[in-house]
Amino acid sequence: MAMSQAAFKVEQAIGHDDNATTAQDVTNPDLYPDAADQSGEKMKALAWMGKNSVQIVEASKPKVMEDRDVILKVTGSTVCGSDLHLLHGTVVELKKGDILGHEFCGIVDSMGPGVTGLNRGDRVVASFQIACGQCYYCKKKLSSQCEKTNSNTLENAMYGGRTAGMFGYSHFTGGFAGGQAEYVRVPYGDVNLLKLPDDVPDEKGLYLSDVLATSWNAVVDTGVEKGDVVAIWGAGPIGQMAADFAFYKGASRVIVIDSNWRLDFIKSKIPKVETLDYSKLGRKETVTSKLKEMCDNRGPDVALECVAGEYAKGWAHYFEMLLGMETDTSEIINEMITSVRNFGRCGITGVYVGFTNHFNIGSLMERGIRLIGNGQAPVHLYWEELLKLVQKGDIDPLKMVSHRVKLEELDKVYYKFENKEDGMQKVFVETKFSSPPAAGSPELTVYAK
Ligand code: NAD
Ligand code: ZN
Ligand code: ZN
């Protein structure tokens, strides 16, 4: 592997572990030497330009830098709640010009000599994490924790260990250019790409890269069992699919908690779901008191966090975060802990970055609550099984897809998604390489006149 030539360093990074085995900190082929395709071909891409600012830019087409790299022609991508954490600058170590996007599918355009099992022209989906396929965690398919693909040592200092590299997710996770672009470099392409069969169109296959695996992981990792009553915080795409999967795993009831139109959207797609709009609670009611009332005064068996730690509900946490006294609010976690029945289970899938205050450790200890960090979801553990369920029609990702948009308009779409405008739940982003919309997927929405 051409490491010495390819492993570029970012001066600002706290440190690098040289055992990492792939070219990193290549978040935009133009920002680093020797990362652009020699043809000089340009592409459109969405870049982070600073806090609360993203923009469509022109960048160079990436090239194969290492033996097992694949260059993909991107045919589909999307925006995720995780991208909002980047937009807001909540996730550390972004640099101006970084190309974003960790969920994408495409067609194999070229590849290094070390790639096996793929051919030019294959239609594939990428996992949001970059796995080497050979380390301790990869052998167990716990791909989100690959030990070889993230050389940034800041995570070790903060967390005592670190995650795998991720596409389009800052230098904190290795610094890889993302797929909200016309082309993308996929390291270890033979490991991180899954072929899509003809009966699974891009509009369904794309979501195997993250949302389906993540929601599935939230449900199975928190141990949802037959007959469970499951409460889910957050009615975004992750919460929606977690609701679907909780029923699939035998939950008797699923209650989704949020404060906007998304509750009605989910109810229209999954009629069995019950909803709790916390903006409509009475003066003396809380999410916990309401859930107790809805669940035999005991509470649900399981609570799933599908929101994130950056959204404070009350002023105390708002100011503590603003002043840097904590990075994440504990409000939702505390609601989950106090809401579930004694010995209930709580799983955290929404992103938490650092430290939180006022955590209700007493309730957790005294009542035997099992609090589980679900981790960045290990996509490789689930995606083959999930693909089969999509093929059989047991899972329909189109349930959450509300819009189809053009890559050229993705900067506008970020702000619409952020503000939950236009009934936007999950988008499918097409490029000039995409096929026409598949049956059942939304028609193109064009925002410019
Ligand atoms: P999203 O931002 O679209 O949805 C979040 C929803 O939470 C919104 O509808 C919002 O109104 C709601 N919300 C805000 N505050 C709330 C509160 N106090 N109580 C209840 N609901 C509240 O995000 P998404 O795409 O659905 O993703 C959800 C979370 O999952 C994000 O944090 C995302 O980063 C994370 N995620 C984790 C993984 C993983 O592998 N662990 C993968 C993908 C996404
Ligand atoms: Zn995502
Ligand atoms: Zn690995």
mmCIF file of N, CA and C in Angstrom, residues 245-344:
data_model
loop_
_atom_site.group_PDB
_atom_site.id
_atom_site.type_symbol
_atom_site.label_atom_id
_atom_site.label_comp_id
_atom_site.label_asym_id
_atom_site.label_seq_id
_atom_site.Cartn_x
_atom_site.Cartn_y
_atom_site.Cartn_z
ATOM 1 N N PHE A 245 -39.134 -1.249 13.131
ATOM 2 C CA PHE A 245 -38.376 -2.453 13.494
ATOM 3 C C PHE A 245 -38.779 -2.981 14.871
ATOM 4 N N ALA A 246 -39.180 -2.092 15.785
ATOM 5 C CA ALA A 246 -39.630 -2.557 17.104
ATOM 6 C C ALA A 246 -40.872 -3.441 16.919
ATOM 7 N N PHE A 247 -41.804 -3.007 16.078
ATOM 8 C CA PHE A 247 -42.974 -3.858 15.786
ATOM 9 C C PHE A 247 -42.526 -5.156 15.134
ATOM 10 N N TYR A 248 -41.572 -5.033 14.205
ATOM 11 C CA TYR A 248 -41.072 -6.228 13.507
ATOM 12 C C TYR A 248 -40.526 -7.244 14.499
ATOM 13 N N LYS A 249 -39.912 -6.743 15.573
ATOM 14 C CA LYS A 249 -39.320 -7.622 16.594
ATOM 15 C C LYS A 249 -40.339 -8.020 17.665
ATOM 16 N N GLY A 250 -41.595 -7.668 17.475
ATOM 17 C CA GLY A 250 -42.644 -8.170 18.371
ATOM 18 C C GLY A 250 -43.119 -7.227 19.442
ATOM 19 N N ALA A 251 -42.703 -5.968 19.406
ATOM 20 C CA ALA A 251 -43.200 -5.017 20.411
ATOM 21 C C ALA A 251 -44.724 -4.977 20.367
ATOM 22 N N SER A 252 -45.354 -4.869 21.544
ATOM 23 C CA SER A 252 -46.822 -4.815 21.563
ATOM 24 C C SER A 252 -47.307 -3.391 21.329
ATOM 25 N N ARG A 253 -46.518 -2.421 21.797
ATOM 26 C CA ARG A 253 -46.882 -1.012 21.589
ATOM 27 C C ARG A 253 -45.614 -0.216 21.316
ATOM 28 N N VAL A 254 -45.744 0.806 20.475
ATOM 29 C CA VAL A 254 -44.625 1.725 20.248
ATOM 30 C C VAL A 254 -45.165 3.150 20.373
ATOM 31 N N ILE A 255 -44.527 3.925 21.235
ATOM 32 C CA ILE A 255 -44.942 5.320 21.448
ATOM 33 C C ILE A 255 -43.794 6.229 20.999
ATOM 34 N N VAL A 256 -44.068 7.106 20.033
ATOM 35 C CA VAL A 256 -43.016 8.001 19.536
ATOM 36 C C VAL A 256 -43.243 9.409 20.102
ATOM 37 N N ILE A 257 -42.158 10.004 20.584
ATOM 38 C CA ILE A 257 -42.225 11.305 21.264
ATOM 39 C C ILE A 257 -41.483 12.353 20.439
ATOM 40 N N ASP A 258 -42.130 13.469 20.165
ATOM 41 C CA ASP A 258 -41.508 14.588 19.450
ATOM 42 C C ASP A 258 -42.419 15.791 19.650
ATOM 43 N N SER A 259 -42.229 16.842 18.879
ATOM 44 C CA SER A 259 -43.046 18.041 19.109
ATOM 45 C C SER A 259 -43.520 18.661 17.807
ATOM 46 N N ASN A 260 -43.540 17.892 16.712
ATOM 47 C CA ASN A 260 -43.908 18.527 15.437
ATOM 48 C C ASN A 260 -44.660 17.567 14.510
ATOM 49 N N TRP A 261 -44.878 18.020 13.250
ATOM 50 C CA TRP A 261 -45.658 17.290 12.245
ATOM 51 C C TRP A 261 -45.120 15.891 11.973
ATOM 52 N N ARG A 262 -43.873 15.650 12.311
ATOM 53 C CA ARG A 262 -43.304 14.339 11.994
ATOM 54 C C ARG A 262 -44.060 13.215 12.698
ATOM 55 N N LEU A 263 -44.670 13.530 13.836
ATOM 56 C CA LEU A 263 -45.459 12.500 14.541
ATOM 57 C C LEU A 263 -46.617 12.040 13.657
ATOM 58 N N ASP A 264 -47.277 12.992 13.011
ATOM 59 C CA ASP A 264 -48.405 12.635 12.128
ATOM 60 C C ASP A 264 -47.897 11.893 10.892
ATOM 61 N N PHE A 265 -46.721 12.317 10.408
ATOM 62 C CA PHE A 265 -46.128 11.655 9.242
ATOM 63 C C PHE A 265 -45.905 10.170 9.570
ATOM 64 N N ILE A 266 -45.305 9.906 10.720
ATOM 65 C CA ILE A 266 -45.017 8.506 11.092
ATOM 66 C C ILE A 266 -46.321 7.736 11.278
ATOM 67 N N LYS A 267 -47.291 8.384 11.912
ATOM 68 C CA LYS A 267 -48.579 7.714 12.145
ATOM 69 C C LYS A 267 -49.244 7.339 10.825
ATOM 70 N N SER A 268 -49.058 8.215 9.818
ATOM 71 C CA SER A 268 -49.667 7.915 8.509
ATOM 72 C C SER A 268 -48.978 6.726 7.837
ATOM 73 N N LYS A 269 -47.721 6.500 8.168
ATOM 74 C CA LYS A 269 -46.978 5.382 7.560
ATOM 75 C C LYS A 269 -47.061 4.116 8.401
ATOM 76 N N ILE A 270 -47.127 4.264 9.716
ATOM 77 C CA ILE A 270 -47.194 3.110 10.625
ATOM 78 C C ILE A 270 -48.376 3.351 11.577
ATOM 79 N N PRO A 271 -49.597 3.026 11.132
ATOM 80 C CA PRO A 271 -50.789 3.428 11.886
ATOM 81 C C PRO A 271 -50.834 2.906 13.338
ATOM 82 N N LYS A 272 -50.165 1.781 13.608
ATOM 83 C CA LYS A 272 -50.217 1.229 14.979
ATOM 84 C C LYS A 272 -49.462 2.084 15.995
ATOM 85 N N VAL A 273 -48.598 2.966 15.509
ATOM 86 C CA VAL A 273 -47.787 3.790 16.410
ATOM 87 C C VAL A 273 -48.684 4.729 17.226
ATOM 88 N N GLU A 274 -48.317 4.914 18.498
ATOM 89 C CA GLU A 274 -48.966 5.955 19.312
ATOM 90 C C GLU A 274 -47.992 7.123 19.407
ATOM 91 N N THR A 275 -48.516 8.318 19.574
ATOM 92 C CA THR A 275 -47.619 9.473 19.592
ATOM 93 C C THR A 275 -47.802 10.291 20.860
ATOM 94 N N LEU A 276 -46.730 10.970 21.237
ATOM 95 C CA LEU A 276 -46.790 11.883 22.389
ATOM 96 C C LEU A 276 -46.106 13.183 21.974
ATOM 97 N N ASP A 277 -46.913 14.230 21.843
ATOM 98 C CA ASP A 277 -46.384 15.537 21.453
ATOM 99 C C ASP A 277 -46.077 16.329 22.721
ATOM 100 N N TYR A 278 -44.788 16.491 23.028
ATOM 101 C CA TYR A 278 -44.463 17.112 24.329
ATOM 102 C C TYR A 278 -44.738 18.609 24.354
ATOM 103 N N SER A 279 -44.946 19.198 23.187
ATOM 104 C CA SER A 279 -45.281 20.629 23.181
ATOM 105 C C SER A 279 -46.735 20.848 23.588
ATOM 106 N N LYS A 280 -47.498 19.757 23.642
ATOM 107 C CA LYS A 280 -48.915 19.903 23.983
ATOM 108 C C LYS A 280 -49.230 19.392 25.396
ATOM 109 N N LEU A 281 -48.211 19.178 26.193
ATOM 110 C CA LEU A 281 -48.448 18.684 27.555
ATOM 111 C C LEU A 281 -49.060 19.785 28.414
ATOM 112 N N GLY A 282 -49.879 19.374 29.371
ATOM 113 C CA GLY A 282 -50.464 20.340 30.303
ATOM 114 C C GLY A 282 -49.395 20.900 31.238
ATOM 115 N N ARG A 283 -49.771 21.943 32.003
ATOM 116 C CA ARG A 283 -48.802 22.643 32.843
ATOM 117 C C ARG A 283 -48.136 21.719 33.869
ATOM 118 N N LYS A 284 -48.914 20.776 34.360
ATOM 119 C CA LYS A 284 -48.356 19.895 35.397
ATOM 120 C C LYS A 284 -47.841 18.572 34.838
ATOM 121 N N GLU A 285 -47.917 18.434 33.517
ATOM 122 C CA GLU A 285 -47.498 17.158 32.924
ATOM 123 C C GLU A 285 -46.043 17.209 32.458
ATOM 124 N N THR A 286 -45.407 16.058 32.483
ATOM 125 C CA THR A 286 -44.072 15.926 31.895
ATOM 126 C C THR A 286 -44.119 14.709 30.962
ATOM 127 N N VAL A 287 -43.068 14.550 30.171
ATOM 128 C CA VAL A 287 -43.018 13.370 29.307
ATOM 129 C C VAL A 287 -43.103 12.114 30.177
ATOM 130 N N THR A 288 -42.393 12.127 31.299
ATOM 131 C CA THR A 288 -42.403 10.961 32.186
ATOM 132 C C THR A 288 -43.798 10.713 32.767
ATOM 133 N N SER A 289 -44.442 11.761 33.269
ATOM 134 C CA SER A 289 -45.766 11.537 33.886
ATOM 135 C C SER A 289 -46.750 11.040 32.839
ATOM 136 N N LYS A 290 -46.636 11.563 31.625
ATOM 137 C CA LYS A 290 -47.551 11.157 30.549
ATOM 138 C C LYS A 290 -47.308 9.690 30.167
ATOM 139 N N LEU A 291 -46.027 9.324 30.077
ATOM 140 C CA LEU A 291 -45.725 7.928 29.706
ATOM 141 C C LEU A 291 -46.183 6.966 30.795
ATOM 142 N N LYS A 292 -46.030 7.376 32.051
ATOM 143 C CA LYS A 292 -46.508 6.519 33.159
ATOM 144 C C LYS A 292 -48.017 6.319 33.004
ATOM 145 N N GLU A 293 -48.707 7.434 32.742
ATOM 146 C CA GLU A 293 -50.166 7.384 32.595
ATOM 147 C C GLU A 293 -50.556 6.462 31.428
ATOM 148 N N MET A 294 -49.778 6.520 30.349
ATOM 149 C CA MET A 294 -50.103 5.702 29.165
ATOM 150 C C MET A 294 -49.742 4.227 29.368
ATOM 151 N N CYS A 295 -48.877 3.937 30.341
ATOM 152 C CA CYS A 295 -48.349 2.568 30.508
ATOM 153 C C CYS A 295 -48.540 2.070 31.937
ATOM 154 N N ASP A 296 -49.791 1.906 32.367
ATOM 155 C CA ASP A 296 -50.118 1.276 33.656
ATOM 156 C C ASP A 296 -49.422 1.902 34.857
ATOM 157 N N ASN A 297 -49.108 3.160 34.789
ATOM 158 C CA ASN A 297 -48.390 3.862 35.859
ATOM 159 C C ASN A 297 -47.018 3.284 36.175
ATOM 160 N N ARG A 298 -46.556 2.397 35.321
ATOM 161 C CA ARG A 298 -45.248 1.769 35.540
ATOM 162 C C ARG A 298 -44.232 2.317 34.533
ATOM 163 N N GLY A 299 -44.693 2.505 33.305
ATOM 164 C CA GLY A 299 -43.810 3.023 32.256
ATOM 165 C C GLY A 299 -43.490 1.971 31.228
ATOM 166 N N PRO A 300 -42.952 2.399 30.095
ATOM 167 C CA PRO A 300 -42.583 1.443 29.035
ATOM 168 C C PRO A 300 -41.438 0.527 29.476
ATOM 169 N N ASP A 301 -41.302 -0.600 28.774
ATOM 170 C CA ASP A 301 -40.202 -1.533 29.072
ATOM 171 C C ASP A 301 -38.878 -1.008 28.542
ATOM 172 N N VAL A 302 -38.960 -0.350 27.386
ATOM 173 C CA VAL A 302 -37.741 0.051 26.677
ATOM 174 C C VAL A 302 -37.869 1.500 26.219
ATOM 175 N N ALA A 303 -36.766 2.241 26.305
ATOM 176 C CA ALA A 303 -36.717 3.608 25.773
ATOM 177 C C ALA A 303 -35.570 3.701 24.780
ATOM 178 N N LEU A 304 -35.851 4.310 23.620
ATOM 179 C CA LEU A 304 -34.801 4.457 22.602
ATOM 180 C C LEU A 304 -34.586 5.945 22.323
ATOM 181 N N GLU A 305 -33.342 6.387 22.400
ATOM 182 C CA GLU A 305 -32.994 7.783 22.156
ATOM 183 C C GLU A 305 -32.598 7.938 20.694
ATOM 184 N N CYS A 306 -33.419 8.623 19.907
ATOM 185 C CA CYS A 306 -33.124 8.848 18.483
ATOM 186 C C CYS A 306 -33.152 10.348 18.207
ATOM 187 N N VAL A 307 -32.584 11.139 19.086
ATOM 188 C CA VAL A 307 -32.601 12.608 18.935
ATOM 189 C C VAL A 307 -31.164 13.126 18.797
ATOM 190 N N ALA A 308 -30.460 13.264 19.919
ATOM 191 C CA ALA A 308 -29.078 13.781 20.010
ATOM 192 C C ALA A 308 -28.948 14.596 21.279
ATOM 193 N N GLY A 309 -27.717 14.795 21.719
ATOM 194 C CA GLY A 309 -27.471 15.525 22.955
ATOM 195 C C GLY A 309 -27.365 17.023 22.791
ATOM 196 N N GLU A 310 -27.415 17.510 21.565
ATOM 197 C CA GLU A 310 -27.172 18.947 21.367
ATOM 198 C C GLU A 310 -28.430 19.809 21.476
ATOM 199 N N TYR A 311 -29.617 19.159 21.580
ATOM 200 C CA TYR A 311 -30.852 19.951 21.571
ATOM 201 C C TYR A 311 -31.401 20.131 22.985
ATOM 202 N N ALA A 312 -31.036 21.240 23.631
ATOM 203 C CA ALA A 312 -31.500 21.492 25.001
ATOM 204 C C ALA A 312 -32.988 21.824 24.988
ATOM 205 N N LYS A 313 -33.692 21.349 26.006
ATOM 206 C CA LYS A 313 -35.115 21.678 26.142
ATOM 207 C C LYS A 313 -35.303 22.907 27.013
ATOM 208 N N GLY A 314 -34.556 22.953 28.119
ATOM 209 C CA GLY A 314 -34.727 24.050 29.088
ATOM 210 C C GLY A 314 -33.543 24.992 29.068
ATOM 211 N N TRP A 315 -33.722 26.138 29.759
ATOM 212 C CA TRP A 315 -32.677 27.171 29.753
ATOM 213 C C TRP A 315 -31.398 26.708 30.437
ATOM 214 N N ALA A 316 -31.524 25.915 31.502
ATOM 215 C CA ALA A 316 -30.334 25.530 32.279
ATOM 216 C C ALA A 316 -29.311 24.856 31.363
ATOM 217 N N HIS A 317 -29.763 23.843 30.641
ATOM 218 C CA HIS A 317 -28.824 23.136 29.767
ATOM 219 C C HIS A 317 -28.416 23.998 28.574
ATOM 220 N N TYR A 318 -29.342 24.811 28.108
ATOM 221 C CA TYR A 318 -29.010 25.695 26.990
ATOM 222 C C TYR A 318 -27.790 26.553 27.354
ATOM 223 N N PHE A 319 -27.842 27.155 28.548
ATOM 224 C CA PHE A 319 -26.728 28.029 28.954
ATOM 225 C C PHE A 319 -25.484 27.234 29.331
ATOM 226 N N GLU A 320 -25.684 26.090 29.958
ATOM 227 C CA GLU A 320 -24.502 25.295 30.312
ATOM 228 C C GLU A 320 -23.739 24.866 29.055
ATOM 229 N N MET A 321 -24.481 24.547 28.015
ATOM 230 C CA MET A 321 -23.809 24.162 26.763
ATOM 231 C C MET A 321 -23.150 25.384 26.119
ATOM 232 N N LEU A 322 -23.892 26.492 26.142
ATOM 233 C CA LEU A 322 -23.374 27.726 25.543
ATOM 234 C C LEU A 322 -22.072 28.149 26.215
ATOM 235 N N LEU A 323 -22.017 27.958 27.538
ATOM 236 C CA LEU A 323 -20.836 28.375 28.297
ATOM 237 C C LEU A 323 -19.744 27.312 28.328
ATOM 238 N N GLY A 324 -19.982 26.207 27.642
ATOM 239 C CA GLY A 324 -18.967 25.164 27.584
ATOM 240 C C GLY A 324 -18.864 24.352 28.866
ATOM 241 N N MET A 325 -19.902 24.433 29.725
ATOM 242 C CA MET A 325 -19.867 23.656 30.970
ATOM 243 C C MET A 325 -20.258 22.200 30.748
ATOM 244 N N GLU A 326 -20.852 21.928 29.630
ATOM 245 C CA GLU A 326 -21.147 20.561 29.203
ATOM 246 C C GLU A 326 -21.267 20.594 27.681
ATOM 247 N N THR A 327 -21.172 19.433 27.060
ATOM 248 C CA THR A 327 -21.326 19.408 25.600
ATOM 249 C C THR A 327 -22.707 18.902 25.202
ATOM 250 N N ASP A 328 -23.342 18.169 26.114
ATOM 251 C CA ASP A 328 -24.623 17.536 25.776
ATOM 252 C C ASP A 328 -25.604 17.698 26.925
ATOM 253 N N THR A 329 -26.876 17.812 26.592
ATOM 254 C CA THR A 329 -27.903 17.872 27.629
ATOM 255 C C THR A 329 -28.209 16.455 28.141
ATOM 256 N N SER A 330 -28.569 16.360 29.411
ATOM 257 C CA SER A 330 -28.980 15.053 29.955
ATOM 258 C C SER A 330 -30.497 14.941 30.027
ATOM 259 N N GLU A 331 -31.212 15.927 29.478
ATOM 260 C CA GLU A 331 -32.669 15.963 29.669
ATOM 261 C C GLU A 331 -33.383 14.730 29.120
ATOM 262 N N ILE A 332 -33.022 14.363 27.902
ATOM 263 C CA ILE A 332 -33.729 13.229 27.289
ATOM 264 C C ILE A 332 -33.359 11.924 27.991
ATOM 265 N N ILE A 333 -32.071 11.769 28.295
ATOM 266 C CA ILE A 333 -31.634 10.543 28.980
ATOM 267 C C ILE A 333 -32.346 10.440 30.335
ATOM 268 N N ASN A 334 -32.439 11.557 31.047
ATOM 269 C CA ASN A 334 -33.136 11.523 32.338
ATOM 270 C C ASN A 334 -34.615 11.179 32.160
ATOM 271 N N GLU A 335 -35.227 11.748 31.118
ATOM 272 C CA GLU A 335 -36.637 11.405 30.845
ATOM 273 C C GLU A 335 -36.771 9.903 30.581
ATOM 274 N N MET A 336 -35.834 9.373 29.833
ATOM 275 C CA MET A 336 -35.895 7.935 29.505
ATOM 276 C C MET A 336 -35.749 7.091 30.766
ATOM 277 N N ILE A 337 -34.765 7.459 31.595
ATOM 278 C CA ILE A 337 -34.491 6.688 32.812
ATOM 279 C C ILE A 337 -35.698 6.712 33.754
ATOM 280 N N THR A 338 -36.263 7.902 33.940
ATOM 281 C CA THR A 338 -37.380 7.986 34.893
ATOM 282 C C THR A 338 -38.684 7.436 34.301
ATOM 283 N N SER A 339 -38.762 7.359 32.988
ATOM 284 C CA SER A 339 -40.014 6.888 32.368
ATOM 285 C C SER A 339 -40.132 5.377 32.347
ATOM 286 N N VAL A 340 -39.030 4.684 32.080
ATOM 287 C CA VAL A 340 -39.162 3.224 31.931
ATOM 288 C C VAL A 340 -39.498 2.573 33.262
ATOM 289 N N ARG A 341 -40.069 1.403 33.182
ATOM 290 C CA ARG A 341 -40.394 0.650 34.403
ATOM 291 C C ARG A 341 -39.096 0.255 35.110
ATOM 292 N N ASN A 342 -39.187 -0.124 36.376
ATOM 293 C CA ASN A 342 -37.989 -0.567 37.095
ATOM 294 C C ASN A 342 -37.354 -1.735 36.338
ATOM 295 N N PHE A 343 -36.064 -1.739 36.286
ATOM 296 C CA PHE A 343 -35.293 -2.708 35.496
ATOM 297 C C PHE A 343 -35.555 -2.586 33.984
ATOM 298 N N GLY A 344 -36.055 -1.442 33.565
ATOM 299 C CA GLY A 344 -36.263 -1.211 32.123
ATOM 300 C C GLY A 344 -34.940 -0.936 31.422
#
